[in-house]
Short mmCIF file of C-alpha atoms in Angstrom, two decimals:
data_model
loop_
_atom_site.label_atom_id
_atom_site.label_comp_id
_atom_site.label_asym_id
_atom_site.label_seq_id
_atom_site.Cartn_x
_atom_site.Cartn_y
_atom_site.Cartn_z
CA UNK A 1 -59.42 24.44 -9.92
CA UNK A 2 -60.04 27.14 -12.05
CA UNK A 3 -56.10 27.85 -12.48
CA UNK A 4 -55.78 24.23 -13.32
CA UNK A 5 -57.74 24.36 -16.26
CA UNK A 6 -55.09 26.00 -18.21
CA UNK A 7 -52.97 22.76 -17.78
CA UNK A 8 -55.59 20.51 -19.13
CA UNK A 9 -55.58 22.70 -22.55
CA UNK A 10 -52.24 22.58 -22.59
CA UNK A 11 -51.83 18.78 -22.42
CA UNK A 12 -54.71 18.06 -24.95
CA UNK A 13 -53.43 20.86 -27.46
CA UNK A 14 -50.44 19.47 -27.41
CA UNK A 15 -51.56 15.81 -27.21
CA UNK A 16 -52.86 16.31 -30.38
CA UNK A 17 -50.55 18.29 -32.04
CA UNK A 18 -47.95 15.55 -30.90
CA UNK A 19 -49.91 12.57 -32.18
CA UNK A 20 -49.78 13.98 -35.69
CA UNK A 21 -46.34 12.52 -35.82
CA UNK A 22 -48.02 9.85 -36.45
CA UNK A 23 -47.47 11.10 -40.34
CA UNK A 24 -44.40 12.33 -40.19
CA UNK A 25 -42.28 9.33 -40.99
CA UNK A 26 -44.60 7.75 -43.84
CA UNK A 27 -44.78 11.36 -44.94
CA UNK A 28 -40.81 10.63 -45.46
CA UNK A 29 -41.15 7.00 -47.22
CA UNK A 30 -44.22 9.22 -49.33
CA UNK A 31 -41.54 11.27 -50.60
CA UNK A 32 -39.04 8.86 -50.98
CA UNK A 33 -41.16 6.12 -52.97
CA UNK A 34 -44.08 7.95 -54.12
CA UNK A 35 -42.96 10.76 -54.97
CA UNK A 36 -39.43 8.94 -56.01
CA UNK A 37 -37.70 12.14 -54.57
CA UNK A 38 -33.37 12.00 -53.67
CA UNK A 39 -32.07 13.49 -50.29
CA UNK A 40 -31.74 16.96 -51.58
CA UNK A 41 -34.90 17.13 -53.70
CA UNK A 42 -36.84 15.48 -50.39
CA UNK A 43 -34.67 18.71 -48.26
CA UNK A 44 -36.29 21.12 -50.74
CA UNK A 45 -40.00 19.95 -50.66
CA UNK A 46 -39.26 20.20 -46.61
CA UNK A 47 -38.27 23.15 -46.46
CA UNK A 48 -41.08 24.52 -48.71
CA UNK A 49 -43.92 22.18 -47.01
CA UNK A 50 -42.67 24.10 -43.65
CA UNK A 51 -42.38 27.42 -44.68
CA UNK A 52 -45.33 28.31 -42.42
CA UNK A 53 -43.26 27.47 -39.61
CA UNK A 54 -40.58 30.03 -40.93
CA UNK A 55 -43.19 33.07 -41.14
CA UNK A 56 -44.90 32.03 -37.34
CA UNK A 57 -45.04 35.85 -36.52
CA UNK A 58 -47.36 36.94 -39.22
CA UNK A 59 -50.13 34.63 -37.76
CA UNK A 60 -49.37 35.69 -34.33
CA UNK A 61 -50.29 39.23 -35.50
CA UNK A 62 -53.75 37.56 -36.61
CA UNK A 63 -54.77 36.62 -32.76
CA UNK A 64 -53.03 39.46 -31.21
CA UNK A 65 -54.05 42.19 -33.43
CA UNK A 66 -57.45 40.95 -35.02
CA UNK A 67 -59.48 39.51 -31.77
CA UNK A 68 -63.02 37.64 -33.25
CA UNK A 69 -66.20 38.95 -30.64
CA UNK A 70 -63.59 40.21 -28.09
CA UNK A 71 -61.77 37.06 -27.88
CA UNK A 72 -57.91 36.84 -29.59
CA UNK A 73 -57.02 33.37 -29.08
CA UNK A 74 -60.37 31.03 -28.54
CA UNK A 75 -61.96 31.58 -32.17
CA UNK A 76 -58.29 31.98 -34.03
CA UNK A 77 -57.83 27.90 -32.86
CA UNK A 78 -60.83 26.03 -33.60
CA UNK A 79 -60.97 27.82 -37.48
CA UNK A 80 -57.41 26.79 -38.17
CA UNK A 81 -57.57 23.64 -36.65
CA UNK A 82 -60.74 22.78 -39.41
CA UNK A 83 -57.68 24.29 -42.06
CA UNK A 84 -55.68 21.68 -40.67
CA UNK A 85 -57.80 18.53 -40.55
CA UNK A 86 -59.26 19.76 -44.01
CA UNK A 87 -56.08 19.61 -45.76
CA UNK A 88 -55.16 15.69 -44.31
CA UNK A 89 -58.20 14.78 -45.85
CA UNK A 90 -57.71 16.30 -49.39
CA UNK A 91 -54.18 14.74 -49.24
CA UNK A 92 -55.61 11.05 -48.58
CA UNK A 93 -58.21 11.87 -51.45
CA UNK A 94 -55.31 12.10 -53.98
CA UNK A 95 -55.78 9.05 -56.52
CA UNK A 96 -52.24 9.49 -57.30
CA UNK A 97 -49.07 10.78 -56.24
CA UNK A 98 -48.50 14.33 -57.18
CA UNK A 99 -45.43 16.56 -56.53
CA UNK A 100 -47.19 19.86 -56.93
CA UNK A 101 -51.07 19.28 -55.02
CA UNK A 102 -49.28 17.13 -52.07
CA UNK A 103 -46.89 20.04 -51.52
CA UNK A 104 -49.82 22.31 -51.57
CA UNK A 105 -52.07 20.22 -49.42
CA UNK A 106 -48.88 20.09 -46.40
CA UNK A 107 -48.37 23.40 -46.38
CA UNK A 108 -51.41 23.97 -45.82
CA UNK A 109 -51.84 21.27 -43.19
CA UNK A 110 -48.95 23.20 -41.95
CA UNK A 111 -50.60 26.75 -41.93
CA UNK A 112 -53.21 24.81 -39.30
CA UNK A 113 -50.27 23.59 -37.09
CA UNK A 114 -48.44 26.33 -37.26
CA UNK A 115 -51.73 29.16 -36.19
CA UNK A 116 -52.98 26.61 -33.42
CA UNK A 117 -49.71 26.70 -31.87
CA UNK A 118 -48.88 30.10 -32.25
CA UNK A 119 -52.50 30.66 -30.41
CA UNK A 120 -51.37 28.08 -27.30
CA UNK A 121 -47.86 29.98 -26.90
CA UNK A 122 -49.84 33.14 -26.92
CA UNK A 123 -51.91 32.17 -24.40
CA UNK A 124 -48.44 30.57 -22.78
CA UNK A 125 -46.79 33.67 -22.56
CA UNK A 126 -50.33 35.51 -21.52
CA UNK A 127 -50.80 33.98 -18.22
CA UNK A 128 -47.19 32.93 -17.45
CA UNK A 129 -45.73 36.10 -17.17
CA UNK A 130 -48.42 36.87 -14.93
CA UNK A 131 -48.03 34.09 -12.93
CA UNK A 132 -44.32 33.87 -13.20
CA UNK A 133 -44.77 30.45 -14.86
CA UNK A 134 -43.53 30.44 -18.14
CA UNK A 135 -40.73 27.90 -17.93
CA UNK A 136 -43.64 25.34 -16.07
CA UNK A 137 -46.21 25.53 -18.28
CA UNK A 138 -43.16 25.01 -21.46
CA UNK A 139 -42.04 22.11 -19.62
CA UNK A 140 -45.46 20.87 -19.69
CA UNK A 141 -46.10 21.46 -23.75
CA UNK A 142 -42.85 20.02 -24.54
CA UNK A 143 -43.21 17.02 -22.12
CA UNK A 144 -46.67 16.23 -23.40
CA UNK A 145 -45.22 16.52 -27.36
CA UNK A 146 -42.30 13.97 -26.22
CA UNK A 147 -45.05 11.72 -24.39
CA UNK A 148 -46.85 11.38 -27.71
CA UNK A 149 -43.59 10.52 -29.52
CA UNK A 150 -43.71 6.77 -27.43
CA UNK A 151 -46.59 5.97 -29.34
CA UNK A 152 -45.63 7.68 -32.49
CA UNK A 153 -42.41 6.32 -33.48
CA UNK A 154 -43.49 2.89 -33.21
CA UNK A 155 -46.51 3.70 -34.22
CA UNK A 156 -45.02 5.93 -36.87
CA UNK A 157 -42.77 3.13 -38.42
CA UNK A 158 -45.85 0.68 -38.20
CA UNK A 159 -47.86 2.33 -40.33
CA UNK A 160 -45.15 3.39 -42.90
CA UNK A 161 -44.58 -0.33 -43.38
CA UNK A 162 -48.20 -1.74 -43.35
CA UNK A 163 -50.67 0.61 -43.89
CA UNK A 164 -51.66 2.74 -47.04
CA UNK A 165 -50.80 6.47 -46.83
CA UNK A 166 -54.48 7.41 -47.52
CA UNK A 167 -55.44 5.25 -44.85
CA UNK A 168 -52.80 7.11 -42.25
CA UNK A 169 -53.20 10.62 -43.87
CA UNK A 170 -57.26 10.03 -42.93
CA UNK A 171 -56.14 9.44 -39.34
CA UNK A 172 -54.00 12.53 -39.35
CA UNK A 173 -56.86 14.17 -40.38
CA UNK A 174 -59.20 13.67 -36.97
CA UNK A 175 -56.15 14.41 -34.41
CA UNK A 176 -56.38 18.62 -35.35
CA UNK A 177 -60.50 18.43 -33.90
CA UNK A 178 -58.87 17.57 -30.53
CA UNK A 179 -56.86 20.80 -30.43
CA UNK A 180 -60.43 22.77 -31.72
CA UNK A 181 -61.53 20.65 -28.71
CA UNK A 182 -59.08 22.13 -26.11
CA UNK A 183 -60.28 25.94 -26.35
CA UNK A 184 -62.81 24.54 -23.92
CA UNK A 185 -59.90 24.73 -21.09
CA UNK A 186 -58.37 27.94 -22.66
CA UNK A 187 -57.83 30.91 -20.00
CA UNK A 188 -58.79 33.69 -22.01
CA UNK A 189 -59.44 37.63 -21.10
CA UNK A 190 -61.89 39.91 -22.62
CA UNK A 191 -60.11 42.29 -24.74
CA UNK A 192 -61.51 45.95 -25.90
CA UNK A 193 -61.84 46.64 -29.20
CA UNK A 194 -59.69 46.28 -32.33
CA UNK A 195 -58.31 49.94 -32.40
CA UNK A 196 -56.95 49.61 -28.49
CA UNK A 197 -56.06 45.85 -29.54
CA UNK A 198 -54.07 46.77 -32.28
CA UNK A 199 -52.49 50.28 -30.69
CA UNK A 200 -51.02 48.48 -27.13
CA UNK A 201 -49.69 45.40 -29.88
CA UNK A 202 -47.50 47.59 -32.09
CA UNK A 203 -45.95 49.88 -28.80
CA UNK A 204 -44.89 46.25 -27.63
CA UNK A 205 -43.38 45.34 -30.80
CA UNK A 206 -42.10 48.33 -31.44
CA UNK A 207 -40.03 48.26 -28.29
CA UNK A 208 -38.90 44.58 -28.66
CA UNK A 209 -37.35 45.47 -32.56
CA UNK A 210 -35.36 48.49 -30.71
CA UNK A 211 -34.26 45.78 -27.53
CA UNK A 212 -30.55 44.81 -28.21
CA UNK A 213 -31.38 41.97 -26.02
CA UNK A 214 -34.26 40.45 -28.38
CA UNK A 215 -31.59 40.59 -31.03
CA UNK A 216 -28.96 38.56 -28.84
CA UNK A 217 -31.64 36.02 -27.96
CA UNK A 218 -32.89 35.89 -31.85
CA UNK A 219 -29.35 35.21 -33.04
CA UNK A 220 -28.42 32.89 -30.57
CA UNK A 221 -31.05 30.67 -30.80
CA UNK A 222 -30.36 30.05 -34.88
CA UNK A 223 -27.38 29.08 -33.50
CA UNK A 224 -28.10 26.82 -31.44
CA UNK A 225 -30.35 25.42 -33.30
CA UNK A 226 -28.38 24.82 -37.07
CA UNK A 227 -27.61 21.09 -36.66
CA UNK A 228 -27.63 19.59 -40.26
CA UNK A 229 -26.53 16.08 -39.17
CA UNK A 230 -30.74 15.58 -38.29
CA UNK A 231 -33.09 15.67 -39.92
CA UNK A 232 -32.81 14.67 -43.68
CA UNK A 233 -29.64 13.73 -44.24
CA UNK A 234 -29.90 11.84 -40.64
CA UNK A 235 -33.60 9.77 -42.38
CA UNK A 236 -31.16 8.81 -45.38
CA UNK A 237 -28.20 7.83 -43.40
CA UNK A 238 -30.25 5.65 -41.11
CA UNK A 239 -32.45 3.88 -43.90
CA UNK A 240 -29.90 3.75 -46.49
CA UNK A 241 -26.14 3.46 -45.19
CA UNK A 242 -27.14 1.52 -42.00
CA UNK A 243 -30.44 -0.02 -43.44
CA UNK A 244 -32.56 0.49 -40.66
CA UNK A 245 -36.05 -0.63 -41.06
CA UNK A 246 -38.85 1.73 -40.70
CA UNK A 247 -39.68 -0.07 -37.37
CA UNK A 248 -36.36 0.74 -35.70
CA UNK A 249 -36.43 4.18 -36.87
CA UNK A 250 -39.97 4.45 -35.12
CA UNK A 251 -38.68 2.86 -32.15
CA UNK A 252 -35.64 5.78 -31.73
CA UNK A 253 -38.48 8.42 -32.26
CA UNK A 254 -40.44 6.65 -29.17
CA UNK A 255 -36.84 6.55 -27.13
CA UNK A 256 -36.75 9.86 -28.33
CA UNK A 257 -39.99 10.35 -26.61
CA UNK A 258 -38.92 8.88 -23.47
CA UNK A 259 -36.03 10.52 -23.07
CA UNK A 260 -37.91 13.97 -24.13
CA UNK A 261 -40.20 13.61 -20.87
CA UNK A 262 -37.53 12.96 -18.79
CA UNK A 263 -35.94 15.93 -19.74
CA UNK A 264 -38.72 18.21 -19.63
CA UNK A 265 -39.36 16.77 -15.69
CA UNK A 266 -35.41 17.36 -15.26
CA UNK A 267 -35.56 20.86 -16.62
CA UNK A 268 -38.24 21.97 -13.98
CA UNK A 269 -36.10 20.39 -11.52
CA UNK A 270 -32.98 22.44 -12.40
CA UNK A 271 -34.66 25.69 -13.21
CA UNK A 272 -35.77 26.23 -9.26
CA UNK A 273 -33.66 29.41 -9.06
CA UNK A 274 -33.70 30.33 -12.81
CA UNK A 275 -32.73 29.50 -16.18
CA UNK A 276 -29.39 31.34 -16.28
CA UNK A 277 -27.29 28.41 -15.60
CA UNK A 278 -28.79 25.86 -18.00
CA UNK A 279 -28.52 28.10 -20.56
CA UNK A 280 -24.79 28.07 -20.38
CA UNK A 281 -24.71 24.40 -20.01
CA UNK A 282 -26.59 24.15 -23.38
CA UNK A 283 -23.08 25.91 -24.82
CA UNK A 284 -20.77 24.14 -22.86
CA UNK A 285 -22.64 20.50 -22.74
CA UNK A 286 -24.03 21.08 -25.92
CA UNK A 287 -21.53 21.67 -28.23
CA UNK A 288 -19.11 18.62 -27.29
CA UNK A 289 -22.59 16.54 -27.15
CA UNK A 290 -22.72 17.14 -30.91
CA UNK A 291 -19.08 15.48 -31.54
CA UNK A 292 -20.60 12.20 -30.00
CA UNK A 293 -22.24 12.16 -32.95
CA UNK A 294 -19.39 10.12 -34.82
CA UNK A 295 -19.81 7.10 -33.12
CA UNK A 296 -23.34 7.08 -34.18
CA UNK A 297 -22.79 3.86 -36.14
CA UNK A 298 -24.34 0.67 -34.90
CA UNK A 299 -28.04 -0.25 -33.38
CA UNK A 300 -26.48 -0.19 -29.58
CA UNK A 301 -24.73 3.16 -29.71
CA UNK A 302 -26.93 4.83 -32.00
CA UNK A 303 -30.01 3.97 -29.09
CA UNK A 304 -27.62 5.66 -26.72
CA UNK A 305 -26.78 8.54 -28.32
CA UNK A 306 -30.60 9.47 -29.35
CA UNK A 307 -31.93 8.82 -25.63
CA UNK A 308 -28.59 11.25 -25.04
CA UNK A 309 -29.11 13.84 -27.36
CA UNK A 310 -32.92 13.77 -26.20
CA UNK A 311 -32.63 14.14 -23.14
CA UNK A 312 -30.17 17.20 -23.17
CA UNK A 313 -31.57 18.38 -25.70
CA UNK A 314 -35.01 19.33 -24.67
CA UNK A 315 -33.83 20.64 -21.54
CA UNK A 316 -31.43 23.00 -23.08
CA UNK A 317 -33.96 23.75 -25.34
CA UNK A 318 -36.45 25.25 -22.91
CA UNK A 319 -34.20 27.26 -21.67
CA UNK A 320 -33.81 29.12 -24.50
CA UNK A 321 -37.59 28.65 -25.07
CA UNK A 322 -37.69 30.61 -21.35
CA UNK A 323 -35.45 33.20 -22.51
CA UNK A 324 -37.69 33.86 -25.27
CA UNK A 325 -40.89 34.39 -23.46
CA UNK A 326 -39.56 36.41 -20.81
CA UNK A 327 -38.78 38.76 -23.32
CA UNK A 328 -41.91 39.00 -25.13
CA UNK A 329 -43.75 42.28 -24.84
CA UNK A 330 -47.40 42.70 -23.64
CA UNK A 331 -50.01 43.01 -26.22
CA UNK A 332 -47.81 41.15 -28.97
CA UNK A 333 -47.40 37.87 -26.72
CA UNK A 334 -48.21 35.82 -29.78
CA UNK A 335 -46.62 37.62 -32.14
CA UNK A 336 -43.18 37.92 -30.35
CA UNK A 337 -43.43 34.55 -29.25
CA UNK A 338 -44.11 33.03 -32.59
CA UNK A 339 -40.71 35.31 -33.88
CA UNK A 340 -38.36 33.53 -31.55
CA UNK A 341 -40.20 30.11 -32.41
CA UNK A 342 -39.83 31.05 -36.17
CA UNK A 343 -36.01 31.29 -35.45
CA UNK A 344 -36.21 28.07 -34.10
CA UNK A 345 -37.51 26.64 -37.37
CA UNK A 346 -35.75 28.85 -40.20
CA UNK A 347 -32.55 27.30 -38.24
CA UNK A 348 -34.11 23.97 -38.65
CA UNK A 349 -35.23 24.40 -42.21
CA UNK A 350 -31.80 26.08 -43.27
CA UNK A 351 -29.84 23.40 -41.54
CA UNK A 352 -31.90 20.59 -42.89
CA UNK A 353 -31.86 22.07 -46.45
CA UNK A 354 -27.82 22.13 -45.98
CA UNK A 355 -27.29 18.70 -44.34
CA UNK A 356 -29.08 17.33 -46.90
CA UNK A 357 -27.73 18.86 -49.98
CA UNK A 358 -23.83 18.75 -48.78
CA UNK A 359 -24.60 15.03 -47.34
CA UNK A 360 -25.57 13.80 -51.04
CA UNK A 361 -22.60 15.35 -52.40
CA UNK A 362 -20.34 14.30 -49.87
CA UNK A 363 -21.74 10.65 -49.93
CA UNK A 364 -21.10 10.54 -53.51
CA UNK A 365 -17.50 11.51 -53.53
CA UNK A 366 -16.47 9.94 -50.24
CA UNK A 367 -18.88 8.36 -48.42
CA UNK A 368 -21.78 8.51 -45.93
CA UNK A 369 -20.30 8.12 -42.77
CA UNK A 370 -17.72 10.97 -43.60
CA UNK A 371 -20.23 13.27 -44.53
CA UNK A 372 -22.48 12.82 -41.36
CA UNK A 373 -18.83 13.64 -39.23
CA UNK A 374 -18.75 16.60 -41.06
CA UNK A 375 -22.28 17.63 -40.69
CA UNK A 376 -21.80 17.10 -36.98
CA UNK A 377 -18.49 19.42 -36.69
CA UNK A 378 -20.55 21.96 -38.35
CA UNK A 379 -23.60 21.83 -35.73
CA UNK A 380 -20.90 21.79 -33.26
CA UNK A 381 -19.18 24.35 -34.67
CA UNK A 382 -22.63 26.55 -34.47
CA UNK A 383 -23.54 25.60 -31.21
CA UNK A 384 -20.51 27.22 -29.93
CA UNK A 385 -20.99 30.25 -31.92
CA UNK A 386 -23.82 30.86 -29.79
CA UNK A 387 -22.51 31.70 -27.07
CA UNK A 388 -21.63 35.55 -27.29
CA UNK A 389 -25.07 35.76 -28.16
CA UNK A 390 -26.11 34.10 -24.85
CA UNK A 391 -23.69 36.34 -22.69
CA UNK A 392 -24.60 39.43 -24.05
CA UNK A 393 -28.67 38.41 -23.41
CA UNK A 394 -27.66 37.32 -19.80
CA UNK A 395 -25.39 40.08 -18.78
CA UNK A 396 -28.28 42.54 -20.50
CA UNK A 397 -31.18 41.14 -17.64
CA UNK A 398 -28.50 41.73 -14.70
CA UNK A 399 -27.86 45.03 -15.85
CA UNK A 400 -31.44 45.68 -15.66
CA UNK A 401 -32.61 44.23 -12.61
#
């Protein structure tokens, strides 16, 4: 029973973290209509509202490095998740809409997310290297996060056409007190003291920057991951070429969700004997996958092609999510962890910054359906560029072994 607590703070972490998507689509219609921001402008407040996603690994050397009364992960979580729920609240305070303090108040909101996740993976990486679980207890994370999106995307699109954004940035605000809630489950060692902390932290990282492997895995996963057809330029396309309403955009978010389960349940199924071979298939599936992209045009395939691209893509996902903590050095779990993740999102924040910029000038001179098919070749295009990356990172743990 006692192993099996380590599930239950995984699920509620998550859980929570998840149901803050609640947010994230009026957060979009906030900076569309309140803020009165265009595609590119609304890319560039992204990308700076989740910059603390980009610099992960500098927080992960706050609970690996600095432990708080011999603990590195417990105390870390339930001060940031306060950060977190503190800055919801000062954004629903706001008597009026203001570029500058609501781009403040997310990043900070963000700073929250960002530390209490970097604390779970820590703890992720901590015990499933021991236990040779790493890809399980992923599959769990990433399975609850997609669980939450059922009730977020509808619930999401609800609330960005009914309710007030103080109203919904208020309920944001008391979903970060369930992750402060979770360190009750957390399966956390004793450590010694800062010095020996600190010394056995920096000889891991040390050796991961010199491991040609790391690097392979690093590069690979940006990518893999730059897609610029999402994400903004995707939000735009869908509410303002094909006019869908906020509800039906919630709705693909809670297919999304659906499909996201699914895949994390078909991931643990596949991965019996490793991750080696789904990793490929996230190359060679993935990168046609992205060319299906063109026919997303109309309510019936566009419903297909998100359950599709949800599915797949979570499971390929976690494999290179496996990859990452399997090469994550003891001492600097966190740390190492939260690098790879940060790849994960300067990919995302890069591509998203790009797709939206190039889809506003391309919409402009020819049109918005053009410009997503060229976004797409381009992820496509990326995708496939990954996989030297992932060859060289395989054929590096065979030599090895």
């Amino acid at each position: 029973m006692q192993r099996d607590r380590i599930y239950i703070f995984f699920a509620i972490n998550y859980f929570a973290q998840g149901m803050g998507g609640l947010a994230y689509e009026p957060v979009s219609y906030y900076l569309k209509d309140a803020l009165g921001l265009g595609p590119a402008q609304a890319a560039a407040f992204v990308a700076w509202m989740t910059l603390p996603l980009t610099i992960k690994p500098l927080f992960g050397l706050l609970t690996d490095f600095l432990p708080w009364t011999g603990k590195r992960r417990r105390p870390h979580l339930i001060a940031v998740s306060l950060i977190a729920s503190f800055g919801w609240l000062m954004l629903a305070g706001l008597k009026s809409p203001r570029y500058g303090a609501a781009l403040l108040l997310l990043i900070l909101v963000n700073v929250g997310f960002v530390l209490s996740d970097v604390v779970c993976d820590g703890v992720m990486v901590e015990r499933g290297k021991e236990r040779g679980t790493t890809g399980l207890f992923q599959a769990v994370q990433i399975g609850t996060l997609y669980a939450t999106l059922v009730v977020t995307g509808f619930g999401g699109g609800w609330l960005a056409q009914h309710a007030p954004y103080r109203r919904i940035f208020v309920v944001a605000a008391a979903l970060p007190l369930l992750t402060a809630i979770s360190a009750i489950w957390m399966d956390e060692a004793h450590v010694g003291d800062l010095k020996e902390t600190a010394t056995r932290g920096w000889e891991g990282l040390s050796g991961m920057f010199l491991d040609t492997k790391a690097w392979a895995v690093a590069l690979g996963i940006f990518l893999w991951s730059f897609c610029p057809f999402l994400g903004t330029a995707q939000f735009y396309y869908q509410s303002e070429a094909l006019r869908l309403s906020p509800m039906f955009i919630g709705g693909l978010s809670s297919a999304s969700g659906l499909a996201g389960i699914a895949g994390a349940a078909l991931f643990t199924r596949l991965t019996g004997g490793g991750t080696d071979k789904v990793a490929r298939a996230s190359i060679w599936i993935g990168a046609p996958l992205s060319l299906l992209y063109v026919f997303y045009r109309g309510p019936l395939s566009i419903v297909i092609l998100t359950v599709l691209f949800s599915l797949t893509g979570v499971v390929f996902r976690l494999a290179w999510m496996d990859l990452a903590a399997k090469s994550c050095p003891e001492g600097a779990e966190a740390t190492a962890f939260a690098a790879y993740m940060a790849i994960f999102n300067i990919a995302a924040s890069a591509s998203n910054t790009f797709g939206g910029a190039l889809y506003e000038r391309l919409t402009a001179s020819q049109g918005a359906y053009p410009a997503m098919v060229l976004l797409s070749l381009v992820g496509t295009a990326g995708t496939a560029a990954a996989w030297p990356c992932l060859r060289y990172a395989l054929r590096s743990d065979a030599a090895r072994a």
